[in-house]
């Protein structure tokens, strides 16, 4: 595309409307010619934003100078902007201006017109994709779903219950060792009855905590993966422990 860009730009200067303008372009004293050469150098070095600015300046100067083929420089502008992500609309506008100029000048050179039309079609597709993604100006973003906070909350609650189970398991081990120290050959004195009942209660509580914590953590993991925030009424979460165990109640939308 660079060879086409340069040849079109040179052609624009070659068809200047007057001998004076043509001579100025040839000897490099014409500001439009200088701007064009600057744009060409930037384009060759990959400085596309600077190239587009220089070509736009050349286009403006050529129009002020009454050059009827100034519209050709819009191809240079479009090709430069086409290389810059996020400038698709500006590149399309420049290409469209080139086509309007070609139509007005009755210049329907097939290769050039077909190339510009293909670039416009591709840019239209890219702009449509950006608009669908909510990136286009003035478009509504596509509705998105976000992870509900309920899952992590339940998962955290399950982790807390498992931590409590680990603590009670440690206390249970210590109490059980102390109880066994008072017994001989598996026979414990009557004075150890209360301690034995305490160890038995701790064992039940530890089992309940282990099971409740595992269930809560598993439920929280599933909810984290599946539950999504629908921006409706917030899900209700309640948790608690009683004499027979712990439980978590969740009301939400999957």
PDB file of C-alpha atoms in Angstrom:
ATOM      1  CA  UNK A   1       0.000   0.000   0.000  1.00  0.00           C
ATOM      2  CA  UNK A   2       2.933   2.380   0.500  1.00  0.00           C
ATOM      3  CA  UNK A   3       3.833   2.461  -3.198  1.00  0.00           C
ATOM      4  CA  UNK A   4       0.265   3.379  -4.077  1.00  0.00           C
ATOM      5  CA  UNK A   5       0.239   6.037  -1.384  1.00  0.00           C
ATOM      6  CA  UNK A   6       3.347   7.737  -2.679  1.00  0.00           C
ATOM      7  CA  UNK A   7       2.424   7.568  -6.350  1.00  0.00           C
ATOM      8  CA  UNK A   8      -0.960   9.126  -5.737  1.00  0.00           C
ATOM      9  CA  UNK A   9       0.542  11.922  -3.714  1.00  0.00           C
ATOM     10  CA  UNK A  10       3.099  12.699  -6.377  1.00  0.00           C
ATOM     11  CA  UNK A  11       0.333  12.676  -8.979  1.00  0.00           C
ATOM     12  CA  UNK A  12      -1.571  15.214  -6.950  1.00  0.00           C
ATOM     13  CA  UNK A  13       1.306  17.633  -7.162  1.00  0.00           C
ATOM     14  CA  UNK A  14       2.023  16.862 -10.797  1.00  0.00           C
ATOM     15  CA  UNK A  15      -1.454  18.035 -11.771  1.00  0.00           C
ATOM     16  CA  UNK A  16      -1.230  21.422 -10.095  1.00  0.00           C
ATOM     17  CA  UNK A  17      -3.530  24.016 -11.708  1.00  0.00           C
ATOM     18  CA  UNK A  18      -0.897  26.507 -12.674  1.00  0.00           C
ATOM     19  CA  UNK A  19       2.682  26.658 -13.885  1.00  0.00           C
ATOM     20  CA  UNK A  20       3.685  28.700 -10.823  1.00  0.00           C
ATOM     21  CA  UNK A  21       2.263  26.106  -8.423  1.00  0.00           C
ATOM     22  CA  UNK A  22       3.904  23.271 -10.344  1.00  0.00           C
ATOM     23  CA  UNK A  23       7.269  25.037 -10.313  1.00  0.00           C
ATOM     24  CA  UNK A  24       6.988  25.710  -6.582  1.00  0.00           C
ATOM     25  CA  UNK A  25       6.229  22.029  -5.950  1.00  0.00           C
ATOM     26  CA  UNK A  26       9.195  20.982  -8.094  1.00  0.00           C
ATOM     27  CA  UNK A  27      11.805  23.144  -6.389  1.00  0.00           C
ATOM     28  CA  UNK A  28      10.575  22.257  -2.894  1.00  0.00           C
ATOM     29  CA  UNK A  29       9.680  25.809  -1.906  1.00  0.00           C
ATOM     30  CA  UNK A  30       5.958  25.078  -1.777  1.00  0.00           C
ATOM     31  CA  UNK A  31       4.770  24.500   1.829  1.00  0.00           C
ATOM     32  CA  UNK A  32       2.332  21.849   0.628  1.00  0.00           C
ATOM     33  CA  UNK A  33       5.139  19.952  -1.070  1.00  0.00           C
ATOM     34  CA  UNK A  34       7.263  20.234   2.054  1.00  0.00           C
ATOM     35  CA  UNK A  35       4.415  18.944   4.198  1.00  0.00           C
ATOM     36  CA  UNK A  36       3.942  16.047   1.810  1.00  0.00           C
ATOM     37  CA  UNK A  37       7.625  15.133   1.892  1.00  0.00           C
ATOM     38  CA  UNK A  38       7.546  15.304   5.673  1.00  0.00           C
ATOM     39  CA  UNK A  39       4.542  12.971   5.744  1.00  0.00           C
ATOM     40  CA  UNK A  40       6.244  10.548   3.375  1.00  0.00           C
ATOM     41  CA  UNK A  41       9.367  10.419   5.580  1.00  0.00           C
ATOM     42  CA  UNK A  42       7.285   9.795   8.704  1.00  0.00           C
ATOM     43  CA  UNK A  43       5.280   7.101   6.942  1.00  0.00           C
ATOM     44  CA  UNK A  44       8.402   5.299   5.723  1.00  0.00           C
ATOM     45  CA  UNK A  45       9.770   5.291   9.288  1.00  0.00           C
ATOM     46  CA  UNK A  46       6.509   3.983  10.766  1.00  0.00           C
ATOM     47  CA  UNK A  47       5.539   7.239  12.505  1.00  0.00           C
ATOM     48  CA  UNK A  48       1.996   7.019  11.223  1.00  0.00           C
ATOM     49  CA  UNK A  49       0.413   9.611  13.488  1.00  0.00           C
ATOM     50  CA  UNK A  50       2.959  12.232  12.436  1.00  0.00           C
ATOM     51  CA  UNK A  51       2.550  11.131   8.821  1.00  0.00           C
ATOM     52  CA  UNK A  52      -1.218  11.629   8.988  1.00  0.00           C
ATOM     53  CA  UNK A  53      -0.775  15.085  10.515  1.00  0.00           C
ATOM     54  CA  UNK A  54       1.688  16.123   7.796  1.00  0.00           C
ATOM     55  CA  UNK A  55      -0.496  14.778   4.979  1.00  0.00           C
ATOM     56  CA  UNK A  56      -3.542  16.556   6.422  1.00  0.00           C
ATOM     57  CA  UNK A  57      -1.527  19.765   6.461  1.00  0.00           C
ATOM     58  CA  UNK A  58      -0.495  19.189   2.838  1.00  0.00           C
ATOM     59  CA  UNK A  59      -4.130  18.556   1.910  1.00  0.00           C
ATOM     60  CA  UNK A  60      -5.249  21.803   3.533  1.00  0.00           C
ATOM     61  CA  UNK A  61      -2.514  23.801   1.845  1.00  0.00           C
ATOM     62  CA  UNK A  62      -3.293  22.261  -1.549  1.00  0.00           C
ATOM     63  CA  UNK A  63      -6.953  23.176  -1.187  1.00  0.00           C
ATOM     64  CA  UNK A  64      -6.036  26.716  -0.201  1.00  0.00           C
ATOM     65  CA  UNK A  65      -3.798  26.867  -3.262  1.00  0.00           C
ATOM     66  CA  UNK A  66      -6.680  25.862  -5.498  1.00  0.00           C
ATOM     67  CA  UNK A  67      -5.186  22.548  -6.583  1.00  0.00           C
ATOM     68  CA  UNK A  68      -8.097  20.511  -7.985  1.00  0.00           C
ATOM     69  CA  UNK A  69      -6.399  17.215  -7.198  1.00  0.00           C
ATOM     70  CA  UNK A  70      -5.934  17.947  -3.493  1.00  0.00           C
ATOM     71  CA  UNK A  71      -8.447  15.189  -2.745  1.00  0.00           C
ATOM     72  CA  UNK A  72      -5.828  12.602  -3.738  1.00  0.00           C
ATOM     73  CA  UNK A  73      -3.863  13.375  -0.565  1.00  0.00           C
ATOM     74  CA  UNK A  74      -6.811  12.027   1.444  1.00  0.00           C
ATOM     75  CA  UNK A  75      -5.684   8.570   0.373  1.00  0.00           C
ATOM     76  CA  UNK A  76      -2.368   9.248   2.127  1.00  0.00           C
ATOM     77  CA  UNK A  77      -4.223  10.466   5.206  1.00  0.00           C
ATOM     78  CA  UNK A  78      -6.454   7.404   5.264  1.00  0.00           C
ATOM     79  CA  UNK A  79      -3.568   4.969   4.764  1.00  0.00           C
ATOM     80  CA  UNK A  80      -1.621   6.564   7.623  1.00  0.00           C
ATOM     81  CA  UNK A  81      -4.579   6.555  10.029  1.00  0.00           C
ATOM     82  CA  UNK A  82      -5.410   3.009   8.958  1.00  0.00           C
ATOM     83  CA  UNK A  83      -2.200   1.904  10.663  1.00  0.00           C
ATOM     84  CA  UNK A  84      -3.233   3.389  14.032  1.00  0.00           C
ATOM     85  CA  UNK A  85      -5.451   1.375  16.337  1.00  0.00           C
ATOM     86  CA  UNK A  86      -8.455   3.371  17.470  1.00  0.00           C
ATOM     87  CA  UNK A  87      -8.428   5.715  14.464  1.00  0.00           C
ATOM     88  CA  UNK A  88     -10.608   3.508  12.254  1.00  0.00           C
ATOM     89  CA  UNK A  89     -13.375   6.116  11.954  1.00  0.00           C
ATOM     90  CA  UNK A  90     -10.933   8.855  10.968  1.00  0.00           C
ATOM     91  CA  UNK A  91      -9.295   6.567   8.406  1.00  0.00           C
ATOM     92  CA  UNK A  92     -12.704   5.708   6.966  1.00  0.00           C
ATOM     93  CA  UNK A  93     -13.638   9.391   6.723  1.00  0.00           C
ATOM     94  CA  UNK A  94     -10.425  10.135   4.834  1.00  0.00           C
ATOM     95  CA  UNK A  95     -11.024   7.257   2.415  1.00  0.00           C
ATOM     96  CA  UNK A  96     -14.625   8.408   1.913  1.00  0.00           C
ATOM     97  CA  UNK A  97     -13.357  11.916   1.123  1.00  0.00           C
ATOM     98  CA  UNK A  98     -11.015  10.431  -1.445  1.00  0.00           C
ATOM     99  CA  UNK A  99     -13.919   8.611  -3.114  1.00  0.00           C
ATOM    100  CA  UNK A 100     -16.003  11.788  -3.168  1.00  0.00           C
ATOM    101  CA  UNK A 101     -13.137  13.649  -4.811  1.00  0.00           C
ATOM    102  CA  UNK A 102     -12.661  10.901  -7.380  1.00  0.00           C
ATOM    103  CA  UNK A 103     -16.365  10.952  -8.193  1.00  0.00           C
ATOM    104  CA  UNK A 104     -16.391  14.724  -8.583  1.00  0.00           C
ATOM    105  CA  UNK A 105     -13.294  14.587 -10.784  1.00  0.00           C
ATOM    106  CA  UNK A 106     -14.750  11.683 -12.770  1.00  0.00           C
ATOM    107  CA  UNK A 107     -11.599   9.745 -11.990  1.00  0.00           C
ATOM    108  CA  UNK A 108     -12.774   6.140 -11.733  1.00  0.00           C
ATOM    109  CA  UNK A 109      -9.427   4.365 -12.045  1.00  0.00           C
ATOM    110  CA  UNK A 110     -10.425   0.801 -11.206  1.00  0.00           C
ATOM    111  CA  UNK A 111      -7.479  -0.338  -9.083  1.00  0.00           C
ATOM    112  CA  UNK A 112      -7.446   2.740  -6.865  1.00  0.00           C
ATOM    113  CA  UNK A 113     -11.194   2.901  -6.380  1.00  0.00           C
ATOM    114  CA  UNK A 114     -11.466  -0.838  -5.662  1.00  0.00           C
ATOM    115  CA  UNK A 115      -8.666  -0.654  -3.110  1.00  0.00           C
ATOM    116  CA  UNK A 116     -10.252   2.254  -1.238  1.00  0.00           C
ATOM    117  CA  UNK A 117     -13.673   0.604  -1.282  1.00  0.00           C
ATOM    118  CA  UNK A 118     -12.229  -2.605   0.151  1.00  0.00           C
ATOM    119  CA  UNK A 119     -10.514  -0.671   2.931  1.00  0.00           C
ATOM    120  CA  UNK A 120     -13.769   1.101   3.769  1.00  0.00           C
ATOM    121  CA  UNK A 121     -15.605  -2.222   3.955  1.00  0.00           C
ATOM    122  CA  UNK A 122     -13.006  -3.662   6.317  1.00  0.00           C
ATOM    123  CA  UNK A 123     -13.063  -0.554   8.490  1.00  0.00           C
ATOM    124  CA  UNK A 124     -16.856  -0.719   8.647  1.00  0.00           C
ATOM    125  CA  UNK A 125     -16.607  -4.285   9.941  1.00  0.00           C
ATOM    126  CA  UNK A 126     -14.031  -3.305  12.545  1.00  0.00           C
ATOM    127  CA  UNK A 127     -16.167  -0.389  13.701  1.00  0.00           C
ATOM    128  CA  UNK A 128     -19.208  -2.652  13.930  1.00  0.00           C
ATOM    129  CA  UNK A 129     -17.313  -5.147  16.083  1.00  0.00           C
ATOM    130  CA  UNK A 130     -16.089  -2.333  18.340  1.00  0.00           C
ATOM    131  CA  UNK A 131     -19.631  -0.977  18.673  1.00  0.00           C
ATOM    132  CA  UNK A 132     -20.966  -4.393  19.647  1.00  0.00           C
ATOM    133  CA  UNK A 133     -18.301  -4.666  22.314  1.00  0.00           C
ATOM    134  CA  UNK A 134     -19.361  -1.327  23.720  1.00  0.00           C
ATOM    135  CA  UNK A 135     -16.151   0.373  22.602  1.00  0.00           C
ATOM    136  CA  UNK A 136     -17.722   2.644  20.033  1.00  0.00           C
ATOM    137  CA  UNK A 137     -18.667   6.237  20.934  1.00  0.00           C
ATOM    138  CA  UNK A 138     -22.333   6.711  21.683  1.00  0.00           C
ATOM    139  CA  UNK A 139     -23.104   2.983  21.897  1.00  0.00           C
ATOM    140  CA  UNK A 140     -24.546   1.140  24.833  1.00  0.00           C
ATOM    141  CA  UNK A 141     -22.313  -1.488  26.303  1.00  0.00           C
ATOM    142  CA  UNK A 142     -23.498  -5.031  25.899  1.00  0.00           C
ATOM    143  CA  UNK A 143     -25.031  -6.410  29.068  1.00  0.00           C
ATOM    144  CA  UNK A 144     -22.521  -8.313  31.137  1.00  0.00           C
ATOM    145  CA  UNK A 145     -22.769 -10.581  34.106  1.00  0.00           C
ATOM    146  CA  UNK A 146     -20.456 -10.449  37.066  1.00  0.00           C
ATOM    147  CA  UNK A 147     -19.579 -13.002  39.679  1.00  0.00           C
ATOM    148  CA  UNK A 148     -21.897 -12.809  42.656  1.00  0.00           C
ATOM    149  CA  UNK A 149     -20.197 -12.096  46.003  1.00  0.00           C
ATOM    150  CA  UNK A 150     -22.356 -14.768  47.667  1.00  0.00           C
ATOM    151  CA  UNK A 151     -20.111 -17.648  46.605  1.00  0.00           C
ATOM    152  CA  UNK A 152     -16.909 -16.205  48.082  1.00  0.00           C
ATOM    153  CA  UNK A 153     -18.799 -15.257  51.262  1.00  0.00           C
ATOM    154  CA  UNK A 154     -20.111 -18.788  51.737  1.00  0.00           C
ATOM    155  CA  UNK A 155     -16.711 -20.218  50.865  1.00  0.00           C
ATOM    156  CA  UNK A 156     -15.103 -17.964  53.454  1.00  0.00           C
ATOM    157  CA  UNK A 157     -17.704 -19.019  56.033  1.00  0.00           C
ATOM    158  CA  UNK A 158     -16.926 -22.658  55.331  1.00  0.00           C
ATOM    159  CA  UNK A 159     -13.242 -21.949  55.788  1.00  0.00           C
ATOM    160  CA  UNK A 160     -13.935 -20.287  59.132  1.00  0.00           C
ATOM    161  CA  UNK A 161     -15.916 -23.325  60.310  1.00  0.00           C
ATOM    162  CA  UNK A 162     -13.105 -25.630  59.240  1.00  0.00           C
ATOM    163  CA  UNK A 163     -10.661 -23.471  61.186  1.00  0.00           C
ATOM    164  CA  UNK A 164     -12.883 -23.768  64.258  1.00  0.00           C
ATOM    165  CA  UNK A 165     -12.950 -27.533  63.738  1.00  0.00           C
ATOM    166  CA  UNK A 166      -9.161 -27.619  63.665  1.00  0.00           C
ATOM    167  CA  UNK A 167      -9.017 -25.655  66.918  1.00  0.00           C
ATOM    168  CA  UNK A 168     -11.506 -27.923  68.684  1.00  0.00           C
ATOM    169  CA  UNK A 169      -9.636 -30.947  67.353  1.00  0.00           C
ATOM    170  CA  UNK A 170      -6.479 -29.645  69.017  1.00  0.00           C
ATOM    171  CA  UNK A 171      -8.316 -29.055  72.299  1.00  0.00           C
ATOM    172  CA  UNK A 172      -9.899 -32.505  72.004  1.00  0.00           C
ATOM    173  CA  UNK A 173      -6.504 -34.145  71.576  1.00  0.00           C
ATOM    174  CA  UNK A 174      -5.130 -32.372  74.641  1.00  0.00           C
ATOM    175  CA  UNK A 175      -8.174 -33.212  76.769  1.00  0.00           C
ATOM    176  CA  UNK A 176      -8.124 -36.834  75.624  1.00  0.00           C
ATOM    177  CA  UNK A 177      -4.425 -37.179  76.518  1.00  0.00           C
ATOM    178  CA  UNK A 178      -5.134 -35.721  79.966  1.00  0.00           C
ATOM    179  CA  UNK A 179      -8.030 -38.160  80.465  1.00  0.00           C
ATOM    180  CA  UNK A 180      -5.948 -41.168  79.428  1.00  0.00           C
ATOM    181  CA  UNK A 181      -3.268 -40.134  81.873  1.00  0.00           C
ATOM    182  CA  UNK A 182      -5.728 -40.688  84.746  1.00  0.00           C
ATOM    183  CA  UNK A 183      -6.709 -44.166  83.533  1.00  0.00           C
ATOM    184  CA  UNK A 184      -4.933 -47.471  84.127  1.00  0.00           C
ATOM    185  CA  UNK A 185      -5.326 -50.350  81.677  1.00  0.00           C
ATOM    186  CA  UNK A 186      -8.317 -48.628  80.125  1.00  0.00           C
ATOM    187  CA  UNK A 187     -10.062 -48.192  83.497  1.00  0.00           C
ATOM    188  CA  UNK A 188     -10.683 -44.593  84.560  1.00  0.00           C
ATOM    189  CA  UNK A 189     -11.547 -43.493  88.105  1.00  0.00           C
ATOM    190  CA  UNK A 190     -15.006 -42.165  88.898  1.00  0.00           C
ATOM    191  CA  UNK A 191     -13.521 -38.732  89.432  1.00  0.00           C
ATOM    192  CA  UNK A 192     -12.742 -38.583  85.695  1.00  0.00           C
ATOM    193  CA  UNK A 193     -16.384 -38.939  84.700  1.00  0.00           C
ATOM    194  CA  UNK A 194     -16.895 -35.200  84.097  1.00  0.00           C
ATOM    195  CA  UNK A 195     -13.673 -34.988  82.106  1.00  0.00           C
ATOM    196  CA  UNK A 196     -14.718 -37.969  79.985  1.00  0.00           C
ATOM    197  CA  UNK A 197     -18.087 -36.340  79.250  1.00  0.00           C
ATOM    198  CA  UNK A 198     -16.264 -33.155  78.221  1.00  0.00           C
ATOM    199  CA  UNK A 199     -14.028 -35.132  75.855  1.00  0.00           C
ATOM    200  CA  UNK A 200     -17.072 -36.875  74.375  1.00  0.00           C
ATOM    201  CA  UNK A 201     -18.809 -33.523  73.805  1.00  0.00           C
ATOM    202  CA  UNK A 202     -15.729 -32.073  72.172  1.00  0.00           C
ATOM    203  CA  UNK A 203     -15.508 -35.075  69.859  1.00  0.00           C
ATOM    204  CA  UNK A 204     -19.103 -34.609  68.709  1.00  0.00           C
ATOM    205  CA  UNK A 205     -18.635 -30.853  68.245  1.00  0.00           C
ATOM    206  CA  UNK A 206     -15.436 -31.433  66.257  1.00  0.00           C
ATOM    207  CA  UNK A 207     -17.156 -33.927  63.944  1.00  0.00           C
ATOM    208  CA  UNK A 208     -20.086 -31.538  63.396  1.00  0.00           C
ATOM    209  CA  UNK A 209     -17.733 -28.668  62.616  1.00  0.00           C
ATOM    210  CA  UNK A 210     -15.689 -30.747  60.188  1.00  0.00           C
ATOM    211  CA  UNK A 211     -18.773 -31.859  58.294  1.00  0.00           C
ATOM    212  CA  UNK A 212     -20.472 -28.435  58.323  1.00  0.00           C
ATOM    213  CA  UNK A 213     -17.294 -26.677  57.245  1.00  0.00           C
ATOM    214  CA  UNK A 214     -16.707 -29.096  54.385  1.00  0.00           C
ATOM    215  CA  UNK A 215     -20.302 -28.743  53.179  1.00  0.00           C
ATOM    216  CA  UNK A 216     -20.202 -24.946  53.418  1.00  0.00           C
ATOM    217  CA  UNK A 217     -16.848 -24.714  51.643  1.00  0.00           C
ATOM    218  CA  UNK A 218     -18.059 -27.017  48.863  1.00  0.00           C
ATOM    219  CA  UNK A 219     -21.274 -25.032  48.491  1.00  0.00           C
ATOM    220  CA  UNK A 220     -19.319 -21.791  48.383  1.00  0.00           C
ATOM    221  CA  UNK A 221     -17.043 -23.133  45.657  1.00  0.00           C
ATOM    222  CA  UNK A 222     -20.013 -24.195  43.537  1.00  0.00           C
ATOM    223  CA  UNK A 223     -21.742 -20.842  44.041  1.00  0.00           C
ATOM    224  CA  UNK A 224     -18.548 -18.992  43.138  1.00  0.00           C
ATOM    225  CA  UNK A 225     -18.440 -20.828  39.823  1.00  0.00           C
ATOM    226  CA  UNK A 226     -22.145 -20.673  39.000  1.00  0.00           C
ATOM    227  CA  UNK A 227     -23.837 -17.776  40.768  1.00  0.00           C
ATOM    228  CA  UNK A 228     -23.942 -14.526  38.792  1.00  0.00           C
ATOM    229  CA  UNK A 229     -25.046 -11.049  39.821  1.00  0.00           C
ATOM    230  CA  UNK A 230     -28.212 -10.195  37.909  1.00  0.00           C
ATOM    231  CA  UNK A 231     -28.649  -6.755  39.548  1.00  0.00           C
ATOM    232  CA  UNK A 232     -31.944  -7.896  40.988  1.00  0.00           C
ATOM    233  CA  UNK A 233     -32.726  -8.207  44.702  1.00  0.00           C
ATOM    234  CA  UNK A 234     -29.489  -9.072  46.512  1.00  0.00           C
ATOM    235  CA  UNK A 235     -29.155 -12.711  47.550  1.00  0.00           C
ATOM    236  CA  UNK A 236     -29.820 -13.418  51.206  1.00  0.00           C
ATOM    237  CA  UNK A 237     -27.266 -15.354  53.198  1.00  0.00           C
ATOM    238  CA  UNK A 238     -27.654 -16.565  56.758  1.00  0.00           C
ATOM    239  CA  UNK A 239     -25.475 -18.840  58.835  1.00  0.00           C
ATOM    240  CA  UNK A 240     -25.504 -20.138  62.369  1.00  0.00           C
ATOM    241  CA  UNK A 241     -24.632 -22.977  64.686  1.00  0.00           C
ATOM    242  CA  UNK A 242     -26.812 -24.752  67.238  1.00  0.00           C
ATOM    243  CA  UNK A 243     -26.532 -27.634  69.672  1.00  0.00           C
ATOM    244  CA  UNK A 244     -26.832 -30.163  66.843  1.00  0.00           C
ATOM    245  CA  UNK A 245     -24.606 -28.502  64.249  1.00  0.00           C
ATOM    246  CA  UNK A 246     -24.018 -25.526  61.950  1.00  0.00           C
ATOM    247  CA  UNK A 247     -25.798 -24.513  58.793  1.00  0.00           C
ATOM    248  CA  UNK A 248     -25.820 -21.918  56.009  1.00  0.00           C
ATOM    249  CA  UNK A 249     -28.890 -20.799  54.078  1.00  0.00           C
ATOM    250  CA  UNK A 250     -28.489 -19.055  50.724  1.00  0.00           C
ATOM    251  CA  UNK A 251     -31.221 -17.508  48.585  1.00  0.00           C
ATOM    252  CA  UNK A 252     -30.063 -16.234  45.202  1.00  0.00           C
ATOM    253  CA  UNK A 253     -30.420 -16.551  41.463  1.00  0.00           C
ATOM    254  CA  UNK A 254     -28.449 -18.995  39.339  1.00  0.00           C
TER     255      UNK A 254
END
